[in-house]
Tab-separated table of C-alpha atoms in Angstrom:
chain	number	residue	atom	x	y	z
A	1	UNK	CA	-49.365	-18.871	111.032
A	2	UNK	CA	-52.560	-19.559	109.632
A	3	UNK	CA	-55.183	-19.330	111.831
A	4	UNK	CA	-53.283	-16.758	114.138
A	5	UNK	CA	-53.479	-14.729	110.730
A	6	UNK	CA	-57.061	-15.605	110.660
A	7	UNK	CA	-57.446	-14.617	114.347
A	8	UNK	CA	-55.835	-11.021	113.527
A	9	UNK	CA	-57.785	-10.515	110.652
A	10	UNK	CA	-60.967	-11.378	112.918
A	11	UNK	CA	-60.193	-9.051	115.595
A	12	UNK	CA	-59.658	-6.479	113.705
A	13	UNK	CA	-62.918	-6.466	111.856
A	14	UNK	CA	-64.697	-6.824	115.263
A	15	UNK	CA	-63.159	-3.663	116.668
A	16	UNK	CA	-64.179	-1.840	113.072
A	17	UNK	CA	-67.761	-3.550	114.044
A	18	UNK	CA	-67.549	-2.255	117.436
A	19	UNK	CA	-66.517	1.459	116.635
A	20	UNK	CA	-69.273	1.456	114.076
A	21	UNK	CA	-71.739	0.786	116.648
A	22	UNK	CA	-70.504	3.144	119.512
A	23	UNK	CA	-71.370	5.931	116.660
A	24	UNK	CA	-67.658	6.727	115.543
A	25	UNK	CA	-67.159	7.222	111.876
A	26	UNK	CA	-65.809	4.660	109.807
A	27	UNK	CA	-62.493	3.960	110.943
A	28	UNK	CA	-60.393	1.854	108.060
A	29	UNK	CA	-58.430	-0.891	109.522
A	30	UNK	CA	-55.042	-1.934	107.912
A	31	UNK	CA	-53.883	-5.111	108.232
A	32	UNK	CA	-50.559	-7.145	107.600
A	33	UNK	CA	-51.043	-10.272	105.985
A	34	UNK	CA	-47.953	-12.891	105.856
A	35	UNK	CA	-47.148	-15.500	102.753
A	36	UNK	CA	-48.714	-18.842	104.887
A	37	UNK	CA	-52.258	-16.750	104.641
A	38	UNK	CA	-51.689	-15.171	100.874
A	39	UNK	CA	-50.770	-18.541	99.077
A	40	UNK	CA	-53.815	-20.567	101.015
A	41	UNK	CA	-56.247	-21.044	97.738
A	42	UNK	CA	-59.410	-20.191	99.689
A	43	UNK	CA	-57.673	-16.859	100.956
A	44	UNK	CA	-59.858	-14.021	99.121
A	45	UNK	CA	-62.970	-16.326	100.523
A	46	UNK	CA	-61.401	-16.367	103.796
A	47	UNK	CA	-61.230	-12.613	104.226
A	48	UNK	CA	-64.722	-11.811	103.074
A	49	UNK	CA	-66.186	-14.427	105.184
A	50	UNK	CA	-64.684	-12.675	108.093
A	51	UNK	CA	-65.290	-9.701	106.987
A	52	UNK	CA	-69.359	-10.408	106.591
A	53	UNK	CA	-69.089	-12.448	109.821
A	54	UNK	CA	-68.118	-9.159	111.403
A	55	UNK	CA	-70.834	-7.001	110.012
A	56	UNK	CA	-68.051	-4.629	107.825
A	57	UNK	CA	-67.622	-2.625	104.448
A	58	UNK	CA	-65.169	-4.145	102.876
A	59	UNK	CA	-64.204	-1.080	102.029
A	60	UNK	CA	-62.731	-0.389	105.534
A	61	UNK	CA	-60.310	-3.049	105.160
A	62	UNK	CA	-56.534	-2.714	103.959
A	63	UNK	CA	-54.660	-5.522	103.163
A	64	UNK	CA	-50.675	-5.207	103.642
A	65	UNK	CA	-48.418	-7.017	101.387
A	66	UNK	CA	-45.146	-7.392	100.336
A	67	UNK	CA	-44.174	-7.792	96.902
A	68	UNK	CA	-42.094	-10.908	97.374
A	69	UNK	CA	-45.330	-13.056	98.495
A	70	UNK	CA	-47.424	-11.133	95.390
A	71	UNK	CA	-44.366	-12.595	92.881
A	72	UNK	CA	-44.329	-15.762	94.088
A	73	UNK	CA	-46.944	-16.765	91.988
A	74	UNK	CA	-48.309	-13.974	90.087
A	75	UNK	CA	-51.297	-15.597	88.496
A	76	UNK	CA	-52.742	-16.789	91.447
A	77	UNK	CA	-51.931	-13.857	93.405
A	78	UNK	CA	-54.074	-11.428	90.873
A	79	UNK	CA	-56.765	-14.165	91.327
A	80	UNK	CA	-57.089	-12.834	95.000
A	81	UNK	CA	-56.654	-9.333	94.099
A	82	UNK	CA	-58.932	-9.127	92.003
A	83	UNK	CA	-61.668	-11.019	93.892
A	84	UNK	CA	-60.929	-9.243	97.015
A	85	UNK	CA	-61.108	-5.643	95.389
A	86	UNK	CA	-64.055	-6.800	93.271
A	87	UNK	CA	-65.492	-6.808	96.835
A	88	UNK	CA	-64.063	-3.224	97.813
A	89	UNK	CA	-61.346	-4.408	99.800
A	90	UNK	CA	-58.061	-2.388	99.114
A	91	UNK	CA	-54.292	-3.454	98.882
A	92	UNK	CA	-51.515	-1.959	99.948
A	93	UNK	CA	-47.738	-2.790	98.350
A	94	UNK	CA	-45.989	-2.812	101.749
A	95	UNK	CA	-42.348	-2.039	102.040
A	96	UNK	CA	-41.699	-1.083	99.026
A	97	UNK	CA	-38.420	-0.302	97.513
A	98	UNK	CA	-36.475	-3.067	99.254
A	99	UNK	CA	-36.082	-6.355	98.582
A	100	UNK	CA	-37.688	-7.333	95.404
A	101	UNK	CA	-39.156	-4.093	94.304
A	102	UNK	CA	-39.344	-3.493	90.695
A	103	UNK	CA	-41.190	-0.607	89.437
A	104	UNK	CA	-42.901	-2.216	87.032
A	105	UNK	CA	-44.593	-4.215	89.319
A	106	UNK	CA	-46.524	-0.662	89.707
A	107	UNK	CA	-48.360	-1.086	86.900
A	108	UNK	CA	-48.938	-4.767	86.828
A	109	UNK	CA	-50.427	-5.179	90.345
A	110	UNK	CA	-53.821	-3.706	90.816
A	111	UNK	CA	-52.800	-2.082	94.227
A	112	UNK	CA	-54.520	1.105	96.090
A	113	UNK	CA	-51.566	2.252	97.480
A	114	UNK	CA	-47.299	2.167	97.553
A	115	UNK	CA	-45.735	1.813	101.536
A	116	UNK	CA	-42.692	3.407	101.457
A	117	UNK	CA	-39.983	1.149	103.690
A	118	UNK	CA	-38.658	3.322	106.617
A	119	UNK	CA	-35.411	2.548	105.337
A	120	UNK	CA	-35.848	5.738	102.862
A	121	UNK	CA	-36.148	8.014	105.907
A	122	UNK	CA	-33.032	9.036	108.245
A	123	UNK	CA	-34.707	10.407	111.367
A	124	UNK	CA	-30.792	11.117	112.425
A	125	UNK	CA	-30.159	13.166	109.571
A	126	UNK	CA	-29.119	17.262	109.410
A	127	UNK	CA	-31.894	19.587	108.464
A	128	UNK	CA	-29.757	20.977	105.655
A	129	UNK	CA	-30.198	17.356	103.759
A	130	UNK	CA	-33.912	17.629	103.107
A	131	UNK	CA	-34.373	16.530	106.499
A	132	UNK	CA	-32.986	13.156	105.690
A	133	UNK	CA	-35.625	11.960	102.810
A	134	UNK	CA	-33.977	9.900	99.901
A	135	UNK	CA	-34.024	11.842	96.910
A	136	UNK	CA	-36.044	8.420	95.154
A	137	UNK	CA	-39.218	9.060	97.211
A	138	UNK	CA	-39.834	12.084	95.128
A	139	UNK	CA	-39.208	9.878	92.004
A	140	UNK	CA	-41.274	7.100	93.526
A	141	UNK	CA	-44.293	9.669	94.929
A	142	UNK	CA	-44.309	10.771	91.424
A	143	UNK	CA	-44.595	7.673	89.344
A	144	UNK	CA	-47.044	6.171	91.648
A	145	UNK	CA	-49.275	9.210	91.184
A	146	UNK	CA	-49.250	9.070	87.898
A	147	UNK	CA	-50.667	5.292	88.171
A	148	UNK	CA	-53.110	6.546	90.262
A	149	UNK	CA	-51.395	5.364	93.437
A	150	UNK	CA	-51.678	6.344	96.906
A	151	UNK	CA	-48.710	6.895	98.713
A	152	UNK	CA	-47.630	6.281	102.283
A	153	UNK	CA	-44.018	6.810	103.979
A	154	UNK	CA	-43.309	4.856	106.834
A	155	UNK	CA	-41.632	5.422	109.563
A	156	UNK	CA	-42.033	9.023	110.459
A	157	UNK	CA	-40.259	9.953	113.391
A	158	UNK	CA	-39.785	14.089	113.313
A	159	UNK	CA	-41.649	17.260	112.182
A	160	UNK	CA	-38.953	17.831	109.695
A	161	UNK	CA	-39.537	14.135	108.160
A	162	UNK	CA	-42.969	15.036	108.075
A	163	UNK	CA	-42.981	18.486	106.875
A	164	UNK	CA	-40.494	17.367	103.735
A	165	UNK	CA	-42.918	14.472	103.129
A	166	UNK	CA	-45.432	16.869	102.431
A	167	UNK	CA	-44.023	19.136	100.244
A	168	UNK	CA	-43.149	16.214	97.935
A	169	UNK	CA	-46.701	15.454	97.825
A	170	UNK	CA	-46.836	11.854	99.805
A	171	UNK	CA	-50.230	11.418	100.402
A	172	UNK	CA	-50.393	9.422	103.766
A	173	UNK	CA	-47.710	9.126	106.734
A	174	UNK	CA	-47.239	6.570	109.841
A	175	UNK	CA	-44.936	6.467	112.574
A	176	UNK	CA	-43.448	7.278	116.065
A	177	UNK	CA	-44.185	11.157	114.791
A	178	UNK	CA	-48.101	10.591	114.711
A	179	UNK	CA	-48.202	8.052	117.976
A	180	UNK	CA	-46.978	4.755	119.004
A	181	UNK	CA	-48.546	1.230	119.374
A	182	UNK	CA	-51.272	0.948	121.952
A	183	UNK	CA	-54.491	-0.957	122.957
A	184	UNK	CA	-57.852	-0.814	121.749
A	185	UNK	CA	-58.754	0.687	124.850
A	186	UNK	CA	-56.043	3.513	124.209
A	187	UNK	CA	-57.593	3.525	120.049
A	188	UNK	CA	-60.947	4.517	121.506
A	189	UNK	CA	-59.678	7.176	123.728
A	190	UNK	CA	-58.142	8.786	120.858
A	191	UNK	CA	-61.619	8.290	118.360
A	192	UNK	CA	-63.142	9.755	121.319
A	193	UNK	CA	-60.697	13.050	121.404
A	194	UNK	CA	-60.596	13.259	117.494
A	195	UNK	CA	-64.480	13.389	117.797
A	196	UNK	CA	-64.790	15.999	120.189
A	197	UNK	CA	-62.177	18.095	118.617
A	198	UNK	CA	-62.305	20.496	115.456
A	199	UNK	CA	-61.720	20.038	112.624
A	200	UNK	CA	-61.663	16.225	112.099
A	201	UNK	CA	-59.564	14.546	109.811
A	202	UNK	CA	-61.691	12.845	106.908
A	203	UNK	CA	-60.752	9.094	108.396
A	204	UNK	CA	-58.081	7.935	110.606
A	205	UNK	CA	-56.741	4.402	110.015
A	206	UNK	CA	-56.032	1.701	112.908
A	207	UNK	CA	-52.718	-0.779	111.370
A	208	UNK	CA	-53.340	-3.760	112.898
């Protein structure tokens, strides 16, 4: 797990390299990162060696993960945080509200942003039910603001989803909705549209 973490982490910093250089604008990449990778002691080193390697801002880079790895061991864990955004590296708290979320965790992890797990979103759902959003992502939006969190909802599949999202103020949205997984070759294309088109969206981001 390991070095195929290693290898993602790689590739995806080379493609941020690579759009760089073919004259896009920054494009932040997001990427997962499992428990093997998070508890390695040389992790935070690790990233921003590839990272450098690869010729990126740190800033570009998202890391993605859950709060069960982060609570495993919570000293070391803020040792990595804190290193990595020391560097300008950003975390995100990925599925959040499942397993073992805890809102306090909010204010004791020095995250960027709150993923909210798909789980909260009922693409199935009537229109007359606020379009199938659990009433606790306005709660959660809310409190996460007020730490000076983003937040993003997963898992958007519908306008309505998307439209309700908005109104509550979530500040960042993936899913089938926006597009589906594809190649780098298919990424490019779609720089490439964005580009040509107007207006432009500030930055897209590539989850890896």
């Amino acid at each position: 797990m390991i070095p195929i973490g290693d290898w993602v982490l790689a590739r995806a910093a080379r493609h941020c390299a690579t759009w760089q250089r073919r004259g896009e604008p920054p494009v932040p990449v997001a990427v997962n990162i499992s428990a093997a990778q998070f508890e390695q002691q040389d992790f935070a080193a690790r990233v921003l060696f590839i990272l450098e390697d690869a010729g990126v801002s740190p800033s570009l880079l998202t890391l993605e993960v859950t709060e069960g790895i982060l609570i495993r061991d919570l000293p070391a864990a803020l040792r990595h945080i804190v290193a990595l955004r020391a560097a300008g590296v950003r975390l995100a708290l990925d599925d959040f509200g499942t397993g073992y979320s805890s809102l306090s965790y909010l204010a004791t992890l020095p995250a960027d942003r709150v993923k909210l797990d798909r789980s909260f979103l009922n693409p199935h759902a009537d229109m007359d039910q606020d379009a199938g959003i659990s009433p606790v992502v306005e709660s959660i939006v809310g409190l996460a603001h007020r730490l000076g969190l983003r937040v993003v909802a997963e898992g958007v599949e519908t306008r309505a989803q998307r439209d309700r999202l908005a109104a509550l103020h979530c500040d960042e949205m993936q899913g089938f909705y926006f597009g589906r997984p594809c190649s780098t070759e298919a990424v490019r294309a779609l720089l490439d549209s964005r580009r040509q088109s107007a207006p432009q969206p500030e930055r897209d981001e590539v989850a890896v």
